[in-house]
Structures are given as C-alpha cells and as structure tokens.
Tab-separated table of C-alpha atoms and ligand atoms in Angstrom:
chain	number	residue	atom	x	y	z
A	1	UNK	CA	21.133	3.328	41.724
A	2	UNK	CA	23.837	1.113	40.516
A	3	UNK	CA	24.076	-0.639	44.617
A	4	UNK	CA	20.509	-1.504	44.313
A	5	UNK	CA	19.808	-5.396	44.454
A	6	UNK	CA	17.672	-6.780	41.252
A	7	UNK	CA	14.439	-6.621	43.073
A	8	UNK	CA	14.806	-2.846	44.061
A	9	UNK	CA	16.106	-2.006	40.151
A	10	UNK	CA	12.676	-3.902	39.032
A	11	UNK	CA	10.530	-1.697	40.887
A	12	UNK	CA	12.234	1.664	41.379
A	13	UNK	CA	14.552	2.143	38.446
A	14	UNK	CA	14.247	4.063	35.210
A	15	UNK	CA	11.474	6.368	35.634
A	16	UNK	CA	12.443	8.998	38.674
A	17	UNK	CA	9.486	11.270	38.972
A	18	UNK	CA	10.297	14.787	40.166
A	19	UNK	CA	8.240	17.239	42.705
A	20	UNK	CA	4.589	17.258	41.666
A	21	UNK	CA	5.441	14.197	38.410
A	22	UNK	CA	3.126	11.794	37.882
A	23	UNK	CA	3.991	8.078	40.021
A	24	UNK	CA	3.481	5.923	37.700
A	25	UNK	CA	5.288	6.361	34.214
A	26	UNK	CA	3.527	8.562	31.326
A	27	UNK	CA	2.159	7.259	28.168
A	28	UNK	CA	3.574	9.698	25.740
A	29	UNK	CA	1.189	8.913	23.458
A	30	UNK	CA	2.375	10.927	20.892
A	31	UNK	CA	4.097	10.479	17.163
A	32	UNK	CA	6.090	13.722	17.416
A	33	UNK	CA	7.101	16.444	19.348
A	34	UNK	CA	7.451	20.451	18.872
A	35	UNK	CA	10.270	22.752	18.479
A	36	UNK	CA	10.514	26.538	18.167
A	37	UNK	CA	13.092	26.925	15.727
A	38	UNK	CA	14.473	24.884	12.589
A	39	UNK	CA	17.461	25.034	13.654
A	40	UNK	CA	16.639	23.431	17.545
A	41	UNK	CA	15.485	20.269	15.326
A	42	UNK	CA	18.557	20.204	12.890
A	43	UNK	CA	20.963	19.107	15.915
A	44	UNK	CA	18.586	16.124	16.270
A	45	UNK	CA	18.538	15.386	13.062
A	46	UNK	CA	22.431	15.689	13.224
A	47	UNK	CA	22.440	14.152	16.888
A	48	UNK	CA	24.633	16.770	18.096
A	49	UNK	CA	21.259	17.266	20.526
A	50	UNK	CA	19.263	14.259	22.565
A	51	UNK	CA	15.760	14.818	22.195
A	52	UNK	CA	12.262	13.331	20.527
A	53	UNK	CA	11.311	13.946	16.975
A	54	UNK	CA	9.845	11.130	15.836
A	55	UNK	CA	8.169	7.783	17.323
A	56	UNK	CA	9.085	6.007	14.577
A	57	UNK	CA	12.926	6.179	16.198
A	58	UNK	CA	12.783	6.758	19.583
A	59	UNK	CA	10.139	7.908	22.657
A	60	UNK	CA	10.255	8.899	26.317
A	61	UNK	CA	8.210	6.697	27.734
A	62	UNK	CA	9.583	3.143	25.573
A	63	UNK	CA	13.399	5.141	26.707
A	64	UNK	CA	12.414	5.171	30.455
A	65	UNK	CA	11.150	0.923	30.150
A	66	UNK	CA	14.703	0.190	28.607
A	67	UNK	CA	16.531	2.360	31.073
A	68	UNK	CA	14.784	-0.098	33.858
A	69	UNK	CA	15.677	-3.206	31.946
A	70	UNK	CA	19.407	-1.540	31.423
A	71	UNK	CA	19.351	-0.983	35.042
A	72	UNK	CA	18.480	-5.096	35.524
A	73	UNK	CA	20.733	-6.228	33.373
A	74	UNK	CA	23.857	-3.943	34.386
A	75	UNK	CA	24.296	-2.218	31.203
A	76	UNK	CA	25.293	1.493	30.087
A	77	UNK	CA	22.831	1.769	26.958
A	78	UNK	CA	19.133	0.120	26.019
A	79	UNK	CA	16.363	0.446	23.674
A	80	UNK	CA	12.964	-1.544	23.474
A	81	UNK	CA	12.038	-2.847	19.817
A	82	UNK	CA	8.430	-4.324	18.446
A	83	UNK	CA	9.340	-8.128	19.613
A	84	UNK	CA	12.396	-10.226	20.245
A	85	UNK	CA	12.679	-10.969	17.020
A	86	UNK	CA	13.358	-7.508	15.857
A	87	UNK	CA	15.834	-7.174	19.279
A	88	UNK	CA	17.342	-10.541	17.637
A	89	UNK	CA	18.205	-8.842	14.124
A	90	UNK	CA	19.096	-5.589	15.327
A	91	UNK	CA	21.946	-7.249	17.562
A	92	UNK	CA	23.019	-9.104	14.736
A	93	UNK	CA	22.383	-6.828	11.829
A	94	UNK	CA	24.232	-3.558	13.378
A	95	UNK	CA	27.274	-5.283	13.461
A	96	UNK	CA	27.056	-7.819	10.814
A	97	UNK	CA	26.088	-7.169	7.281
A	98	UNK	CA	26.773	-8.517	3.635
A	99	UNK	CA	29.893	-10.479	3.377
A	100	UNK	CA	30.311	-11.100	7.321
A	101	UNK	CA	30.026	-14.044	9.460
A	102	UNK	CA	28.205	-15.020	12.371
A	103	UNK	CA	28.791	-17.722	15.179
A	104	UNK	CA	25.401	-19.256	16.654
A	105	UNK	CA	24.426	-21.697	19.532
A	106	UNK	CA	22.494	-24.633	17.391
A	107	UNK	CA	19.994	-24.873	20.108
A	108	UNK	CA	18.977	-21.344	20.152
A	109	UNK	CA	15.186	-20.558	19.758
A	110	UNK	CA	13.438	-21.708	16.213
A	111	UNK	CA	12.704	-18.191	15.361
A	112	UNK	CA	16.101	-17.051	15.788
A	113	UNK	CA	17.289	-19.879	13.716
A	114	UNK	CA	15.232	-18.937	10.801
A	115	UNK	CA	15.773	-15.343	10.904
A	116	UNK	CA	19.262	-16.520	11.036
A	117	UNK	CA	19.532	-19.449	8.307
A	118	UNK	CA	17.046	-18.234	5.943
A	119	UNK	CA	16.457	-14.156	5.939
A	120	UNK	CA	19.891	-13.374	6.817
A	121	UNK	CA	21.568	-15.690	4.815
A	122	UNK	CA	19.548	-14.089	1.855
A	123	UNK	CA	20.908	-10.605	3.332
A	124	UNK	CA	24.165	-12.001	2.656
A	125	UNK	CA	25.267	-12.985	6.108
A	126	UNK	CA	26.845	-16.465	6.683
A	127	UNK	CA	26.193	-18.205	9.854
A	128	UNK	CA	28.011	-21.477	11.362
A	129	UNK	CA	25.902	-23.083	14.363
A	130	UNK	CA	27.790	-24.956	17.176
A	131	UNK	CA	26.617	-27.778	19.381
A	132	UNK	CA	25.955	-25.382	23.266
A	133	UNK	CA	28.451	-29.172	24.058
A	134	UNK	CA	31.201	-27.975	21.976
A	135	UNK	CA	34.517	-28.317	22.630
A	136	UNK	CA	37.057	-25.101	23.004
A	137	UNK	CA	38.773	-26.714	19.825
A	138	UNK	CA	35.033	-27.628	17.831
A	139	UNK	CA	34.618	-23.720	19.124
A	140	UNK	CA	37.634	-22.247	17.660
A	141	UNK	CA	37.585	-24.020	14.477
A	142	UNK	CA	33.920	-22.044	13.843
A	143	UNK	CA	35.407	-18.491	13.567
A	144	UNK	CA	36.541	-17.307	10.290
A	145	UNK	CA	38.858	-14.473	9.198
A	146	UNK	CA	34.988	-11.991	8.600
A	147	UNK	CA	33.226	-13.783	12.017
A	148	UNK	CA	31.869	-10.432	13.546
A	149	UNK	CA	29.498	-11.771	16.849
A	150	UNK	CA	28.708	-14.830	18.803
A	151	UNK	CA	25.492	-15.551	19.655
A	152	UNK	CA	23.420	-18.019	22.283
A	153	UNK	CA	20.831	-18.170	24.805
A	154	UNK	CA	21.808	-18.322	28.185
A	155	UNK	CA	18.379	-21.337	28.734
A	156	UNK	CA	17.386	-22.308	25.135
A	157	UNK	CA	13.671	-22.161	24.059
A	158	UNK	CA	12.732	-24.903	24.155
A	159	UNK	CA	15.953	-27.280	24.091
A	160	UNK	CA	16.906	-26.095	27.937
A	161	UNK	CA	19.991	-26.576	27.618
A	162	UNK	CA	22.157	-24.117	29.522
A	163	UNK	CA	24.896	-21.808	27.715
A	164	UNK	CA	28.761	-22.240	28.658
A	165	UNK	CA	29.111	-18.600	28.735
A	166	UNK	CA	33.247	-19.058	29.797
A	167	UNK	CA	33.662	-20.929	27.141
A	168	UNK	CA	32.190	-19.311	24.718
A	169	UNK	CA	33.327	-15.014	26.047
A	170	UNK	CA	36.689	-16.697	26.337
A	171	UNK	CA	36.256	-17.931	22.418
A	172	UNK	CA	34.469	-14.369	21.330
A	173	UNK	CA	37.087	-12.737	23.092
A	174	UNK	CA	39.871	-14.417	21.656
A	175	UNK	CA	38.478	-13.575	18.694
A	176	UNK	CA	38.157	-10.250	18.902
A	177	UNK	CA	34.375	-10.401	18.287
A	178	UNK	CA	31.775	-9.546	21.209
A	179	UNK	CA	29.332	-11.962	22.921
A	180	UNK	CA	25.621	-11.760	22.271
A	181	UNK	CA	23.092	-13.210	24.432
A	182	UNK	CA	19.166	-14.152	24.400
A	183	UNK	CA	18.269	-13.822	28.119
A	184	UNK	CA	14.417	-14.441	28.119
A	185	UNK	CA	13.914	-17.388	29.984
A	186	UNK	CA	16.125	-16.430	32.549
A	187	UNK	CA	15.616	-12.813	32.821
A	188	UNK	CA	18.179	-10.597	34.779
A	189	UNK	CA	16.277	-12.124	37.855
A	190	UNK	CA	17.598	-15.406	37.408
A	191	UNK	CA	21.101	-14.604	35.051
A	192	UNK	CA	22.594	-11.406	34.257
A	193	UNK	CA	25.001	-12.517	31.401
A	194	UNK	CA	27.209	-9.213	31.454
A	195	UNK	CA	28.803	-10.835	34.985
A	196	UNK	CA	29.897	-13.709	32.933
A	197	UNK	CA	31.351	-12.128	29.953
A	198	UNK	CA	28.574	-11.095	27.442
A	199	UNK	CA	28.845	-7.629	25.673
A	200	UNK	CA	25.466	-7.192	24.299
A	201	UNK	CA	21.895	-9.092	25.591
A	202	UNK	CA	18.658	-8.908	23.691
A	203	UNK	CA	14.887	-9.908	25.163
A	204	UNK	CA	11.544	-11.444	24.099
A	205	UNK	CA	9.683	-8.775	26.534
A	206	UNK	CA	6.971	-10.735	25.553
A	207	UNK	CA	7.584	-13.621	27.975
A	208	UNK	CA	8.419	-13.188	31.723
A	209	UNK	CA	9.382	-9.381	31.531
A	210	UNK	CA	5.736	-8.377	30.330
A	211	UNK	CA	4.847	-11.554	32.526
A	212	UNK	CA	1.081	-11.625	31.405
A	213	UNK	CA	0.804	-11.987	28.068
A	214	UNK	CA	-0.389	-8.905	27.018
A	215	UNK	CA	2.171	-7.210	25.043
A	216	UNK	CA	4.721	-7.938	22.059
A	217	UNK	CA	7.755	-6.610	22.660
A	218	UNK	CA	12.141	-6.734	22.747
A	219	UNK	CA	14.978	-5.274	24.198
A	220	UNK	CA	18.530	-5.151	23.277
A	221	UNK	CA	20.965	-3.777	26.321
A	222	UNK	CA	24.835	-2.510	25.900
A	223	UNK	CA	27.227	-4.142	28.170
A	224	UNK	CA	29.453	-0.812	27.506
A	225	UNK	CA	32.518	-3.586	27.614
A	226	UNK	CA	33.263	-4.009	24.080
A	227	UNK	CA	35.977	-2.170	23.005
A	228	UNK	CA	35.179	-1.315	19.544
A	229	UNK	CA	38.157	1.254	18.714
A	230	UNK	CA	40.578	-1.954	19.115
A	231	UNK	CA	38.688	-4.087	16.272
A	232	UNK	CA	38.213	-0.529	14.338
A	233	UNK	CA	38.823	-2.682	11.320
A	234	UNK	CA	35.842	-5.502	12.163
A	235	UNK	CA	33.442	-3.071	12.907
A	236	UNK	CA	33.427	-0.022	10.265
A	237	UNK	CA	29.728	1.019	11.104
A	238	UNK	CA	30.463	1.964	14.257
A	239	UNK	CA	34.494	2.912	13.949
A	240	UNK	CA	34.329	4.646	10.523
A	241	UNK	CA	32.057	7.902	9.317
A	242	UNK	CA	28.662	7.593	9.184
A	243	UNK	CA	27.813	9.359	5.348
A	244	UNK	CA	23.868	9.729	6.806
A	245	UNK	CA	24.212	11.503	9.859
A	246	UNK	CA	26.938	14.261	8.122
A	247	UNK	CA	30.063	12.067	9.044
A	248	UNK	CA	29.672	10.507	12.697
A	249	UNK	CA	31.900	8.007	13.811
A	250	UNK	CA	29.376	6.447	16.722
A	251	UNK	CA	32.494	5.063	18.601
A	252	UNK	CA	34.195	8.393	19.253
A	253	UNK	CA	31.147	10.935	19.631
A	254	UNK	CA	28.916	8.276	22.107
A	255	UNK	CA	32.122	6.089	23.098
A	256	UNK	CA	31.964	2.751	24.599
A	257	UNK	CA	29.151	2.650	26.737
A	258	UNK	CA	26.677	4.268	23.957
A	259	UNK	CA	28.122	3.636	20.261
A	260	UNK	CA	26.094	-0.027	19.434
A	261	UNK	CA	22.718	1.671	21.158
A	262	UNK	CA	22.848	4.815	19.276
A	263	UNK	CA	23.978	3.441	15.802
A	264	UNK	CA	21.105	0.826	16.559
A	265	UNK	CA	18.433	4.009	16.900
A	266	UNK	CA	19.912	6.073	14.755
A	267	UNK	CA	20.132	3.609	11.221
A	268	UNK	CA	18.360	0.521	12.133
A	269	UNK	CA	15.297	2.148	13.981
A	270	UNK	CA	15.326	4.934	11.582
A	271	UNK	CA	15.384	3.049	8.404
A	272	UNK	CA	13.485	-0.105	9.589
A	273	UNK	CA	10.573	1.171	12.171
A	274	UNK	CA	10.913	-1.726	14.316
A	275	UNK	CA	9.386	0.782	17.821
A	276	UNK	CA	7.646	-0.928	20.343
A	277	UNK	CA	4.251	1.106	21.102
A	278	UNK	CA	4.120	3.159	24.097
A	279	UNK	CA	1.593	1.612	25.232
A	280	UNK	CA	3.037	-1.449	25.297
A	281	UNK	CA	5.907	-0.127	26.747
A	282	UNK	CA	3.704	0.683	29.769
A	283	UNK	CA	2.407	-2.412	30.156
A	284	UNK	CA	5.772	-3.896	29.794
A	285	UNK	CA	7.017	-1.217	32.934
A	286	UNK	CA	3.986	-3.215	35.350
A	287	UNK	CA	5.253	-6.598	34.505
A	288	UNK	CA	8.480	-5.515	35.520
A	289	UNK	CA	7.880	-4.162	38.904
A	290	UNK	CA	6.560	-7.751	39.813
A	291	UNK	CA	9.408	-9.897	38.055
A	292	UNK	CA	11.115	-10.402	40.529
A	293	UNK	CA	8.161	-12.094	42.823
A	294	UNK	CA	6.899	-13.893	39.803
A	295	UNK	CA	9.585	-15.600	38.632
A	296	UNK	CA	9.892	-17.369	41.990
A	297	UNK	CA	7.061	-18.883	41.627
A	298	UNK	CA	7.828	-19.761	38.208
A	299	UNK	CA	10.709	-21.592	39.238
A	300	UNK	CA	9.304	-23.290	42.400
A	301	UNK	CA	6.413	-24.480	40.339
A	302	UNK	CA	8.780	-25.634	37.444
A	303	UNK	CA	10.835	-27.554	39.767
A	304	UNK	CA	8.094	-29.290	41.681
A	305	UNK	CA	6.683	-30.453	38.094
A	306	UNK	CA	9.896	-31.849	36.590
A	307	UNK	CA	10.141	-33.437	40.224
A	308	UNK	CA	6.849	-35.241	39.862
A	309	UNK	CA	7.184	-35.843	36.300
A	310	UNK	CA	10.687	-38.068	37.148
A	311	UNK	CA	9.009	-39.805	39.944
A	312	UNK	CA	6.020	-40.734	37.411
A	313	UNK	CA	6.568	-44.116	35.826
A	314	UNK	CA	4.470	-43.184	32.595
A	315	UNK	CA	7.134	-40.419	32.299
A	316	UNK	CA	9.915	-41.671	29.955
A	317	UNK	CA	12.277	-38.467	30.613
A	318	UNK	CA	12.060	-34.888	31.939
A	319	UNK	CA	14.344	-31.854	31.239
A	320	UNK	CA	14.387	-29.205	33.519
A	321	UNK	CA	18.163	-27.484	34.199
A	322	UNK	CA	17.833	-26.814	37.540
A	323	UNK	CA	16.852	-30.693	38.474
A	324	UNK	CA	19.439	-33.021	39.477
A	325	UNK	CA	20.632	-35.342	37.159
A	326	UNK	CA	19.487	-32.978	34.386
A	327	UNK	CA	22.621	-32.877	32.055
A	328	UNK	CA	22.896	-29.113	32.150
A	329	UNK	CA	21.828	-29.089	36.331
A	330	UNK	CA	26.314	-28.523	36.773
A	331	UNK	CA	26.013	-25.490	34.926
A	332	UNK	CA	22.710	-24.521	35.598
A	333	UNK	CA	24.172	-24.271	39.263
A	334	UNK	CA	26.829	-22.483	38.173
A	335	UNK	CA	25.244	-19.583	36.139
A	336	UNK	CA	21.424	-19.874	37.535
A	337	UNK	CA	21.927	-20.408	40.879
A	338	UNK	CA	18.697	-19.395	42.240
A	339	UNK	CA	16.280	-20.667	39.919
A	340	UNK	CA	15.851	-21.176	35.687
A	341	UNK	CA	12.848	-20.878	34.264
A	342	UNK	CA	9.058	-21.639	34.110
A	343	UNK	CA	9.001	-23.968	31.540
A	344	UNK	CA	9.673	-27.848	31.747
A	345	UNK	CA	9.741	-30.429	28.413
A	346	UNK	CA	8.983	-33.974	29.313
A	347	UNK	CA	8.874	-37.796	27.439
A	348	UNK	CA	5.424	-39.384	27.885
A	349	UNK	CA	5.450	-43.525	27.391
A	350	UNK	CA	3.223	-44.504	25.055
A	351	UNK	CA	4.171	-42.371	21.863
A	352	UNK	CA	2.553	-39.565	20.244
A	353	UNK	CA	-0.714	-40.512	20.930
A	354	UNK	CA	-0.297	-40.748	24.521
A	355	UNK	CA	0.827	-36.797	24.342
A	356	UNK	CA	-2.082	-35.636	22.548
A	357	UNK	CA	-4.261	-37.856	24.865
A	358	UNK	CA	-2.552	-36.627	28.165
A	359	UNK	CA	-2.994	-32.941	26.795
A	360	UNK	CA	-6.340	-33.234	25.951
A	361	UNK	CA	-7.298	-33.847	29.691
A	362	UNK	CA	-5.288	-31.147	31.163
A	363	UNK	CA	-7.738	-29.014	32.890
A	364	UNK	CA	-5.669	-26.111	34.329
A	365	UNK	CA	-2.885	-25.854	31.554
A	366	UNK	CA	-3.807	-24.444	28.575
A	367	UNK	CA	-2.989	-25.965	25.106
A	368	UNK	CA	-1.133	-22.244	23.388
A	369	UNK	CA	1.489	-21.224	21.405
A	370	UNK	CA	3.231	-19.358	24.016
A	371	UNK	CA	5.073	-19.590	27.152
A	372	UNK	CA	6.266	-17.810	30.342
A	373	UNK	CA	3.075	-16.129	31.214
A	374	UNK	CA	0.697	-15.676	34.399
A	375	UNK	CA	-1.583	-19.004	32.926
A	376	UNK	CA	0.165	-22.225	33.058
A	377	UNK	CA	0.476	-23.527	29.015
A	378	UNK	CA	1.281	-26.225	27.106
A	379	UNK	CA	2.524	-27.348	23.880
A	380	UNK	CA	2.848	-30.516	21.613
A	381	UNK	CA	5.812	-29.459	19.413
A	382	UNK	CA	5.658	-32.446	17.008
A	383	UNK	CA	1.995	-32.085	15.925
A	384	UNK	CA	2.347	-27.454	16.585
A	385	UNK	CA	5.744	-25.549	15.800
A	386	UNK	CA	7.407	-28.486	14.355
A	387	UNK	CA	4.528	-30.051	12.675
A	388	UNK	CA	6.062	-29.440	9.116
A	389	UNK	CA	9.104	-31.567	9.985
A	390	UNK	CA	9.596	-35.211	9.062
A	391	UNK	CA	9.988	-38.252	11.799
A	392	UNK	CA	13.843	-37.928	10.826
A	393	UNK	CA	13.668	-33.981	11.064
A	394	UNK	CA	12.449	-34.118	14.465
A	395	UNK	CA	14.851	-36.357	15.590
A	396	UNK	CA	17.443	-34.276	14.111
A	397	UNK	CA	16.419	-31.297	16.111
A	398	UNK	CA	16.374	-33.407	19.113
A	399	UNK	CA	12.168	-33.599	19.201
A	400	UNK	CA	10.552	-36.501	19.883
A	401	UNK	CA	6.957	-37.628	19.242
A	402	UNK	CA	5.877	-37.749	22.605
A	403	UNK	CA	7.751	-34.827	24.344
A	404	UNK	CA	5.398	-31.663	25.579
A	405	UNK	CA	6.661	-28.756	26.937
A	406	UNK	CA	4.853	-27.377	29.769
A	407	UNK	CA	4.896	-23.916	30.973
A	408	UNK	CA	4.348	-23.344	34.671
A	409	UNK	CA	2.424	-20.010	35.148
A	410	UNK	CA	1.781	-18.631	38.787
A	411	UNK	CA	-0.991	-20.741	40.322
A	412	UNK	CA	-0.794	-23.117	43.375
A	413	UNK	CA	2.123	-25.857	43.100
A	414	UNK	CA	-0.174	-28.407	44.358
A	415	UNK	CA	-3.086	-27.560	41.968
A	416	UNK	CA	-0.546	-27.972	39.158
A	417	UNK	CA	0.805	-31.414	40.325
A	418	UNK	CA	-2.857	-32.619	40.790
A	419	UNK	CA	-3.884	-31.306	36.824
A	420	UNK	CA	-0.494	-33.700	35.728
A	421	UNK	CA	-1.589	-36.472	37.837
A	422	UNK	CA	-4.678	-36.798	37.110
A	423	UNK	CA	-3.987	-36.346	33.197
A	424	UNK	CA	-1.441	-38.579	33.205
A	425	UNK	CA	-4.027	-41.269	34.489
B	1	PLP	C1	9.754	-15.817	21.933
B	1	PLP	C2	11.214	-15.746	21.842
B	1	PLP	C3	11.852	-14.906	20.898
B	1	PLP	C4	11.081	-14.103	19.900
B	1	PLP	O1	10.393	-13.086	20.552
B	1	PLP	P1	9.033	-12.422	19.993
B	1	PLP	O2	8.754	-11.403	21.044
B	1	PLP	O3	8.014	-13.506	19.881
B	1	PLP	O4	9.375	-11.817	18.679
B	1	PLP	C5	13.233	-14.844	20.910
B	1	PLP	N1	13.960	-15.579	21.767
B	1	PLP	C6	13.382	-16.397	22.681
B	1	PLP	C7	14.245	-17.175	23.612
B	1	PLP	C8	12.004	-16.511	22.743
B	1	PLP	O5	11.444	-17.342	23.643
C-alpha cells in the first residue's frame, strides 16, 4: 500500500473488504458495541485492547475514512473529528495547554485565528503570530522558553499566500517543538506537508476532501516523525503517566507513530465529543475516491480565471499562487508543483460598489459562505465574513473593499470565463 501513487491511495486505500465483505465501506450506524464479559470491556477501557465501545470516542467506519486520508497524506496514525475546527484545537490543545505557548502563521484562516486569539487565550494558552514573509531571525525571536507547536497553512484561506515550510520545520525543529499544518486547500493531491518537514496535519473535510458540500467534517493525521521521548520535558501529556487511563505513558505503550493519535482519542475525544457522524464519514469516503480527478479541474479552472482576470483592465489585481508574477508563484512552484487550489481573490476598479455590482450579475457562481465545492461560489469579504471590521481593520488584515474571492467549482472553463466577462461588463 505504501508504493501506491496518490490517486490509487484515494480510491483503494483504507477500507480492504475481505471474501464475501461488502464493496463499498459500512455505515456502522451504531452508538455502541457488545461484549460477553466485563472483563473483555475493562481492557478497552484501560486500552490494553483496540476495539469499539463507544461512538462518542471512536467508530469503524469514521477509523477506516481516516486510515484513507492517513494513507494520502503519508502518515502512521489518523482520526476524523466533527469539522476542521475541532481538528484545529485538538492539534493544538493535546499538546498545548495552560501556561504554554504557541507559534502561528498570521495569515492562517479567520476561524483558526479566533479559536486561537480569543478561546484559547481564555484557556490560558499564549499565541505569537508571524508574518508567512518572516525572516529566519523575525522567526526565531517568536519562540519562547514554554513554545510547544508551530502552526500554518500550507495555501491560506483566503490570504493565498503559500507557507515556507523549510523555513519554518527548520525553526520548529530547532526548537525542539513539532510542525503543524492546515492542508485543506491543497489537499494531499496537490501538497503532502510530511515530505517537507511537518509532524502533524489537520483538515477542513468539509472543503475539497468531501468535495460536494454535503458534509461537516476534520481530520488530524500523525506524521509518526516527532520524537517525543527527546522533548519528554515539553510534552508531559504524552511522556509522563496518564492518572485517567490507570497510569499510561502514550509515548512508550503506542510509541512514535501512535502516541499524539491515541492521547487525542483517548482524552480529547473522550472528554470533549468532538466525533464526526458515520454517516458523514461515508460521504466523506465518496468525495475521496474522486479527489484526485476533481481537484484538476479545480486548478485548471482556477488558473484560467486568475489568467483572465489579469488580462481584464477593470481588474485592479488578482492573487492566485500558482500564476506568474503572483508573489508566492516561486514557492508555490516549489511546494505545489502541480496545481494549488480552486479558489482565486481578485481587485475590481471601481470600489466596493463595483464588487457588489459585478456579483450581483454573476449567473453561474453562486454568492455563499463557502468554498472548494462541486458549484463554483463567491464571496464579498468586506460586506460577509469581515463585515464587522472597520475601513482601517480591513486594511490591516490585508482586505480591501473591492476584493472577491471566487471559488472555481467543476464546470466548463469556458462557461466560467464567459459568467466573469460578461459580469464584469
Ligand atoms: C473551513 C476551514 C477550516 C474550518 O473548518 P470547518 O470544517 O468549517 O470547521 C479550517 N481551516 C481552513 C483552511 C478552512 O478553509
């Protein structure tokens, strides 16, 4: 399985029916599951055993969708959570807690940010943010003496800028602290971020991977790299006893490759009930078997838009990585080599006005709070998501007025140019 190319891993791995099994993946639609004696559920419970008790922690048919993902992204451990923000937190949260001290990409998606600067600061947890530009010295100079993870998005939502992931592993490393990466927008299709020095990667299923916007969802994936046992004094929860499962130190009994996934199951899902529904799991499994086709088309349609866009003249400015003369297009070579994302953001002359008028006439994309589907969508942040923010605000956050972001779903190229054009007017 491991020789497989990403397109073969998409469709064929995780779930490996046996004689007479059915094809397609089971719903195990099902909150718990039966023993015969006491005692049989006790080693769960004490996770000297692997096996279901509960949904509320773990199920076979969510563990078979994150072996597939783990599979993509070239890990040794995986679990699927309610939505990327709950992937987000658990990352973060079962290796950081009261008193420690995070490093974070400033451009990183406005969810993350908040979960970050507001409800984990009020957890306790500090949290420096660091231009995606910084230098190695500007990099450095964020880590403190209780810094216990670095964290970025390998294409920001909706910034597109491109993460330095040398740079920053090399500055993680160096640091003794492991490397956690957002990969939604560029899925393991497009960037697997374990190749270039990330230990742990977490996913908004909800975008590309489920592909049709059908289905909340997250996943967080072990690298297996990090080698907790050397920074046994960083990272106690996973190097020290755990009191509520009768003593466990995670590191020994599940070693490298499984410690962060199990502690992650076995606290955090436990105590916060963060599952992703079966169901949705399934759902999640078809989107996957196609990712690899889809996001090819993605890509080709995002490029031929920020193409047209820059020839337009009512076009101010476009930003799409994998254009040339894009300011991340060096790196976006570099790291995304055969395509980035869906999803374009563009300057229209003529002020906020001229966005909302443009958008209005848009016939084929869709005005929605969402991105990376099937449907081609679009979004005005300064008047949507960033509506609360102040004309100095927005500018601080690097949003203009008149700048839309445009999502390229699956549909004919030329049909998409002609819906621009003809909106544009
Ligand atoms: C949407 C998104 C999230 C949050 O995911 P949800 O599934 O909506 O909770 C996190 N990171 C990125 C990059 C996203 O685009």
């Amino acid at each position: 399985m491991q020789n497989w190319n990403i397109e073969t891993k998409c469709v064929q791995s995780g779930y490996r029916p046996g004689n007479g099994e059915p094809r397609e993946v089971p719903i195990y639609q099902s909150t718990t599951f039966k023993y015969a004696t006491s005692a049989d559920m006790g080693k769960l419970f004490d996770l000297e055993a692997e096996g279901y008790f509960y949904t509320r922690l773990q199920n076979p048919t969510n563990d078979l969708v994150a072996a597939k993902i783990t599979a993509m992204e070239g890990g040794t451990a995986g679990m699927l959570t309610s939505s990327g923000q709950a992937a987000s937190f658990f990352a973060v949260f079962n290796i950081a807690t009261q008193g420690d001290h995070v490093v974070a990409c400033s451009t990183i998606y406005g969810g993350t940010f908040n979960l970050f600067n507001v409800t984990m600061r009020k957890m306790g947890i500090d949290f420096t943010f660091v231009s995606p530009d910084a230098t190695e010295e500007e990099l450095n100079a964020a880590f403190k003496p209780n810094t216990k993870a670095v964290f970025g998005e390998t294409i920001a939502n909706p910034a597109l800028t491109v993460f330095d992931f040398e740079k920053f592993a090399k500055a993680a490393h160096e640091h003794g602290v492991p490397l956690i990466i957002d990969n939604t927008f560029a899925t393991p299709v497009n960037c697997r971020p374990f190749e270039w020095g990330a230990d742990i990667v977490t996913h908004s299923t909800t975008k590309y991977m489920d592909g049709h916007g059908t289905a909340v969802g997250g996943a967080i994936v072990d690298s297996g790299n990090f080698d907790w046992m050397a920074h046994a004094e960083k990272f106690p929860g996973l190097t020290t006893p755990d009191e509520s499962y009768h003593g466990i130190t995670y590191a020994e009994r599940f070693g490298q490759g499984g410690a962060f996934i199990t502690k992650a199951t076995a606290q955090l899902m436990r105590d916060f009930g963060a599952i992703q529904s079966p169901q949705n799991a399934f759902y999640l499994n078809l989107g996957l078997e196609s990712l690899h086709t889809r996001m090819r088309q993605h890509c080709a349609n995002g490029l031929a838009l920020a193409e047209f866009l820059k020839s337009s003249p009512k076009v101010e400015s476009v930003n799409y990585p994998s254009l040339p003369g894009d300011p991340y297009y060096e790196r976006a070579m570099k790291y995304l080599p055969n395509g980035s994302c869906g999803v374009v953001s563009f300057c229209i002359k003529g002020g906020r006005d001229a966005a909302e008028e443009f958008m209005s006439k848009l016939k084929i994309f869709a005005i929605e709070t969402h991105v990376a589907d099937a449907r081609s969508c679009c979004l005005h942040p300064a008047s949507s998501t960033h509506r609360q923010l102040t004309e100095q605000e927005l500018i601080d956050c690097g949003i203009s007025g008149n700048q839309i972001r445009m999502s390229c779903g699956l549909e004919n190229t030329e049909d998409l140019i002609r819906d621009v054009e003809q909106a544009l007017g």
